[in-house]
Coordinates of C-alpha atoms in Angstrom, one line a residue:
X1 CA -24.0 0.9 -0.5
X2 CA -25.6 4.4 -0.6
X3 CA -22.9 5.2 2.2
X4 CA -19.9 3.5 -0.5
X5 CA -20.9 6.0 -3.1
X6 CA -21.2 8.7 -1.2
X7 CA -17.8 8.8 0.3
X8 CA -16.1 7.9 -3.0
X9 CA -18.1 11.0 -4.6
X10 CA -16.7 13.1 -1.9
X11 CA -13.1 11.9 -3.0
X12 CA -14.4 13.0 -6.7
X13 CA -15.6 16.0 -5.5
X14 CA -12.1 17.4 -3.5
X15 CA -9.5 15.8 -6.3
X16 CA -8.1 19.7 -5.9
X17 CA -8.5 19.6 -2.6
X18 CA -6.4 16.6 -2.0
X19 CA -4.1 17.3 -4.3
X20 CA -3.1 20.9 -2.7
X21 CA -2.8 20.0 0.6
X22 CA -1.0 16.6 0.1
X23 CA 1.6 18.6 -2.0
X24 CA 1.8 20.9 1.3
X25 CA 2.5 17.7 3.7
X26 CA 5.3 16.9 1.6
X27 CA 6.8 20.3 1.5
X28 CA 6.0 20.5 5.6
X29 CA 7.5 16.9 5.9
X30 CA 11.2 18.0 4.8
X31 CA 11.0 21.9 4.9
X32 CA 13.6 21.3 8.0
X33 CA 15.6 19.1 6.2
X34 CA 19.0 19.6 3.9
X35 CA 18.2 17.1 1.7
X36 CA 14.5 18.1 1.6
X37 CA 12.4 16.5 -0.4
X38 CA 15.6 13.5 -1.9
X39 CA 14.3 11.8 1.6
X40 CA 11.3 10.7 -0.1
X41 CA 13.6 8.4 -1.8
X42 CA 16.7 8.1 -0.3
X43 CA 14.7 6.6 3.0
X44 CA 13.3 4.0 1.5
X45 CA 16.6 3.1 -0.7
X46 CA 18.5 3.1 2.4
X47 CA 16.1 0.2 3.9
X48 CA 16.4 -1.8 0.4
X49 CA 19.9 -1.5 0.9
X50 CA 20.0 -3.3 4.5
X51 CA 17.0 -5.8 3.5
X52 CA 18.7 -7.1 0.7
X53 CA 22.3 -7.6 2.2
X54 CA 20.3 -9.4 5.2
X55 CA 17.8 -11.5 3.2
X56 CA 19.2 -11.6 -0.5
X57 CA 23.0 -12.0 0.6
X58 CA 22.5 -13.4 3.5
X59 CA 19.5 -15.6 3.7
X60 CA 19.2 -16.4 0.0
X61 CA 23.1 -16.1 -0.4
X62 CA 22.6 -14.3 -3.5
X63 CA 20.8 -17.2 -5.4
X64 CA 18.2 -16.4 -8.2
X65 CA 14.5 -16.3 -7.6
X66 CA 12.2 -17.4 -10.7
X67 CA 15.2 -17.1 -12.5
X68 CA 15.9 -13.4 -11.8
X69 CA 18.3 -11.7 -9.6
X70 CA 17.3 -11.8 -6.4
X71 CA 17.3 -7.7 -6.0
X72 CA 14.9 -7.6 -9.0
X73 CA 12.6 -9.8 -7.5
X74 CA 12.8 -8.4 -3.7
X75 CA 12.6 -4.7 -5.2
X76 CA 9.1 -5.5 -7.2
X77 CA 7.9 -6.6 -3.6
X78 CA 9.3 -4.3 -1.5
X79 CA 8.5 -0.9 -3.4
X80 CA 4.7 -1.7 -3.1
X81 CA 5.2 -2.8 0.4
X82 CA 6.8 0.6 1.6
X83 CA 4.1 2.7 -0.1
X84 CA 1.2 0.0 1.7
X85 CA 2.9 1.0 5.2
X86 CA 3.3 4.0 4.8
X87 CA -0.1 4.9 3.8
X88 CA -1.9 2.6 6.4
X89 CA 0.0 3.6 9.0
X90 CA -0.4 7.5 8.2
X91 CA -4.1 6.9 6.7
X92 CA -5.1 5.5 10.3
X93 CA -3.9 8.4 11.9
X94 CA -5.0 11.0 9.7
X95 CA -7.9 12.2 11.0
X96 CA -6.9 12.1 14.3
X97 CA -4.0 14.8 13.2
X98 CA -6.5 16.7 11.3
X99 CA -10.1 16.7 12.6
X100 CA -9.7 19.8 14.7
X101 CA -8.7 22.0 11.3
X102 CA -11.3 19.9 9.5
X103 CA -13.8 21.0 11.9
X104 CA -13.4 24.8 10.8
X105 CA -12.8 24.4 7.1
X106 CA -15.1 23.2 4.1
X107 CA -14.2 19.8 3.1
X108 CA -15.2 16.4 4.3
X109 CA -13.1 14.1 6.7
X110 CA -13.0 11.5 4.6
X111 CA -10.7 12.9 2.4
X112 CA -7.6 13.0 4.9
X113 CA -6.8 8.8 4.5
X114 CA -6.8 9.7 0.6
X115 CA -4.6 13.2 1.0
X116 CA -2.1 11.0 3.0
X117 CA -1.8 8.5 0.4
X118 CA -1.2 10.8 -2.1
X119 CA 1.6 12.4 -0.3
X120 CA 3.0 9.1 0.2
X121 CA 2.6 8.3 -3.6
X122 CA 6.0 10.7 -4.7
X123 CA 8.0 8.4 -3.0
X124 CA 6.3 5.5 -4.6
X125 CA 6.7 6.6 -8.5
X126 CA 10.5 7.3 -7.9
X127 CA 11.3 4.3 -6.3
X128 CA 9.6 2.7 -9.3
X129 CA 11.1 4.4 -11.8
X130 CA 14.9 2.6 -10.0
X131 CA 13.1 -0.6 -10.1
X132 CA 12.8 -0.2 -14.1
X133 CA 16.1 1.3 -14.5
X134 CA 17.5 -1.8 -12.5
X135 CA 15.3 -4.4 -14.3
X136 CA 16.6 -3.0 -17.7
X137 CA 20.9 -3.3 -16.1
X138 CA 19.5 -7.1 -15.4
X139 CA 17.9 -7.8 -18.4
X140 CA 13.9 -7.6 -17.3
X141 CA 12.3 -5.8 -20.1
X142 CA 8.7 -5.0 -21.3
X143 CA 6.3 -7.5 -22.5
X144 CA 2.6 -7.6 -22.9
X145 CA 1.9 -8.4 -19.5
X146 CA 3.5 -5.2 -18.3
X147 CA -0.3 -3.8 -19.3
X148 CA -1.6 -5.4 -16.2
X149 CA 0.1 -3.4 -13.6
X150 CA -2.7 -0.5 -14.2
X151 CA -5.3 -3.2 -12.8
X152 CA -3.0 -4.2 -10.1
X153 CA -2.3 -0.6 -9.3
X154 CA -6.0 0.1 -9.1
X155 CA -6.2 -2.9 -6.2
X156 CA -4.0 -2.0 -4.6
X157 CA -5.6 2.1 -4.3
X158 CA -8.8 0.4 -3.6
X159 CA -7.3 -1.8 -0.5
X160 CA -5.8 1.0 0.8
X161 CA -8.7 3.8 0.3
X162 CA -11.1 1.2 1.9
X163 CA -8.8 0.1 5.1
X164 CA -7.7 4.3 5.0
X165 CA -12.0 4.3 5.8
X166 CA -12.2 2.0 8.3
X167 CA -8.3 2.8 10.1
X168 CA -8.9 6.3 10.7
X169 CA -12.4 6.0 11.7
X170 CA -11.4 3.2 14.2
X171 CA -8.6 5.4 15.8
X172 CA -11.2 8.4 16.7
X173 CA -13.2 5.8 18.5
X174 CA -10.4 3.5 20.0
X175 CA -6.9 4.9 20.3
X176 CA -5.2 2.0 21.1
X177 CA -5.7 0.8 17.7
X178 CA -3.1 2.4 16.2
X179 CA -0.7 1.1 18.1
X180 CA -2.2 -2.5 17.4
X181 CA -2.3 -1.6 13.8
X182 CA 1.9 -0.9 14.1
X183 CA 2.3 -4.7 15.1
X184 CA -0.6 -6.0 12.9
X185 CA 1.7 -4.9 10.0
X186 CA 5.4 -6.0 11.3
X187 CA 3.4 -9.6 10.9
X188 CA 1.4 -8.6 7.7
X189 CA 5.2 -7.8 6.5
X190 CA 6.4 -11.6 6.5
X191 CA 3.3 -13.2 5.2
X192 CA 2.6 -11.0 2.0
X193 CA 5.7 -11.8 0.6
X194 CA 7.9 -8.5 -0.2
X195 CA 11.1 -10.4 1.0
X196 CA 10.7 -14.1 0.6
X197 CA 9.2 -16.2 -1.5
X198 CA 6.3 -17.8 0.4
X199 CA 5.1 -20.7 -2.3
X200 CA 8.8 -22.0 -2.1
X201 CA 9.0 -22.2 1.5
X202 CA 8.4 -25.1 3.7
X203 CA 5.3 -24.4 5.1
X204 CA 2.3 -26.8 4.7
X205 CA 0.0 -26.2 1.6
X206 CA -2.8 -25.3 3.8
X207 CA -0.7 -22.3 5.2
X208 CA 0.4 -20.9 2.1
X209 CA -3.2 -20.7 1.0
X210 CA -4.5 -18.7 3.6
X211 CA -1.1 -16.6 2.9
X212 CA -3.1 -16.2 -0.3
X213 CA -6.0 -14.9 0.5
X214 CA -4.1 -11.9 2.7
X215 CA -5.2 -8.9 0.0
X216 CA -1.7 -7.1 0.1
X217 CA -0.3 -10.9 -0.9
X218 CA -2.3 -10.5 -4.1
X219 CA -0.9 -7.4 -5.5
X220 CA 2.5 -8.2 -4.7
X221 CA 2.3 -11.6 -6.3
X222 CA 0.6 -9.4 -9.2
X223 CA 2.7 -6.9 -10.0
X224 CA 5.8 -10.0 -9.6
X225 CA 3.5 -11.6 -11.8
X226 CA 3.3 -8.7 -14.2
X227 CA 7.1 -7.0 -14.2
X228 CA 8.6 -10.8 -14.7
X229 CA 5.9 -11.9 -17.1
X230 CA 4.6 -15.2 -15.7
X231 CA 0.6 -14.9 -15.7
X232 CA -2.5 -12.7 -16.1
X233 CA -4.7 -11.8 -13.4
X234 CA -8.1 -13.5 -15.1
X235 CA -5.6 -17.1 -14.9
X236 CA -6.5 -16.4 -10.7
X237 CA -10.2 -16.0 -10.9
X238 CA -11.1 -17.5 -7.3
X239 CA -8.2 -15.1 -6.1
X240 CA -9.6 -12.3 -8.0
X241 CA -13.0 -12.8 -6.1
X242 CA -11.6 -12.9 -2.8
X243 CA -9.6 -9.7 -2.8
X244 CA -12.3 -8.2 -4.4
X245 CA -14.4 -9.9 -1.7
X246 CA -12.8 -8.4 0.6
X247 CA -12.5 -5.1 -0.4
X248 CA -15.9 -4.7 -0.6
X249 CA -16.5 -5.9 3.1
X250 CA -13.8 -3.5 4.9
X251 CA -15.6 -0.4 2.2
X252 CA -19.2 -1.1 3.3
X253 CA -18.1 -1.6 6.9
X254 CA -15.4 1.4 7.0
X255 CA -18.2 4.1 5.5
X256 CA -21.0 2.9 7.9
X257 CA -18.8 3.4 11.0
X258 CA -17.3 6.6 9.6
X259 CA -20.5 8.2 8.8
X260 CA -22.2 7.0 11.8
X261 CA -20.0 8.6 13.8
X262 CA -18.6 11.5 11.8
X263 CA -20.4 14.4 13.0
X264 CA -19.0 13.4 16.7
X265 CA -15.0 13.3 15.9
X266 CA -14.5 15.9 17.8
X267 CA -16.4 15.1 20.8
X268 CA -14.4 11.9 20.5
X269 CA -11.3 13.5 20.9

């Protein structure tokens, strides 16, 4: 645990730090660009666009889910599974990219995973403000429940700070992961439910449990279960424990391995 705190006190410690330079990775992203900065958005809304006239037109053949438009649904799922991508994916490779500036400057490693989920995080809070605006055009307004989305908002920051730990820290020592970790998430992407509807699928009851478990399957189902209004988080307690479970596993084993090893990044490399 001393190791937990410590890293998560560095993160307190460099909130300027990591707000500067992931404001700089955006700008360096796009500076090339025409468009700039719109492909933040327009990226992500382009893939929407193609997932929902495959699986919501053509799979689903435009039926209701829950009693919602289909787009409303997928959307809620699909927002918070583009941000989770892209911050794994860039979070695992971040100190890789960065370790031989890091070296020279004053400001801990662990930081990068955080700095590249920050970037990543612009994108994010547009594409959620379309969500509401389309929610609102098909009738989904606020209700109480819409208060929970701060506590599934923190899960889903704390999944992705503690696998952002243990990613990066993995890559120095075993390239190859990375690579793994791409095809690890193509599967993660049909069994945490941004496009379909696992519960109402045929598999066995067995399956769909240990769908459950799968932490990025929780915070979808919770902010589905927060935007549409169907239950609050303390009604899943056993679920509760087991992300939270989890979390804490990947966190205590990510900050071992990354401070064991640390101070030889660069020799890795």
């Amino acid at each position: 645990m001393k190791n937990v705190m410590l890293i998560i006190k560095e993160q307190f410690d460099n909130v300027g730090i990591i707000r500067r330079v992931s404001k700089y990775e955006e700008k360096a992203t796009y500076q090339s660009h025409y468009l700039g900065l719109m492909w933040q958005f327009l990226n992500p809304l382009i893939q929407i666009g193609i997932y929902y006239l495959v699986f919501g037109l053509g799979v689903n053949g435009g039926r209701n889910v829950e009693g919602v438009p289909f787009i409303v649904w997928m959307l809620i799922g699909i927002i918070v599974w583009f941000f989770v991508n892209s911050s794994l994916l860039g979070g695992s490779n971040s100190i890789y990219n960065k370790v031989g500036m890091v070296s020279k400057m004053k400001f801990p490693v662990s930081v990068l995973p955080s700095i590249n989920m920050a970037s990543n995080i612009v994108s994010y809070w547009w594409m959620m403000a379309i969500l509401i605006v389309v929610m609102f055009i098909f009738g989904v307004y606020p209700t109480i429940y819409w208060l929970q989305y701060i506590y599934y908002f923190i899960c889903m920051i704390a999944f992705l700070f503690a696998m952002g730990i243990l990613d990066s820290t993995i890559t120095i020592l075993v390239r190859d992961y990375h690579i793994m970790l791409q095809s690890i998430l193509r599967l993660l992407f049909y069994v945490s439910g941004p496009i379909w509807d696992i519960e109402t699928r045929s598999f066995p009851d067995w399956l769909v449990r240990i769908f459950q478990i799968n932490p990025v399957y929780y915070f979808i189902d919770g902010f589905r279960d927060t935007f549409l209004s169907r239950e609050w988080f303390w009604e899943k307690p056993t679920l509760a424990l087991i992300f939270w479970g989890i979390i804490s596993i990947i966190l205590i084993l990510g900050t071992h391995l990354h401070m064991k090893f640390r101070a030889r990044f660069v020799d890795f490399i």
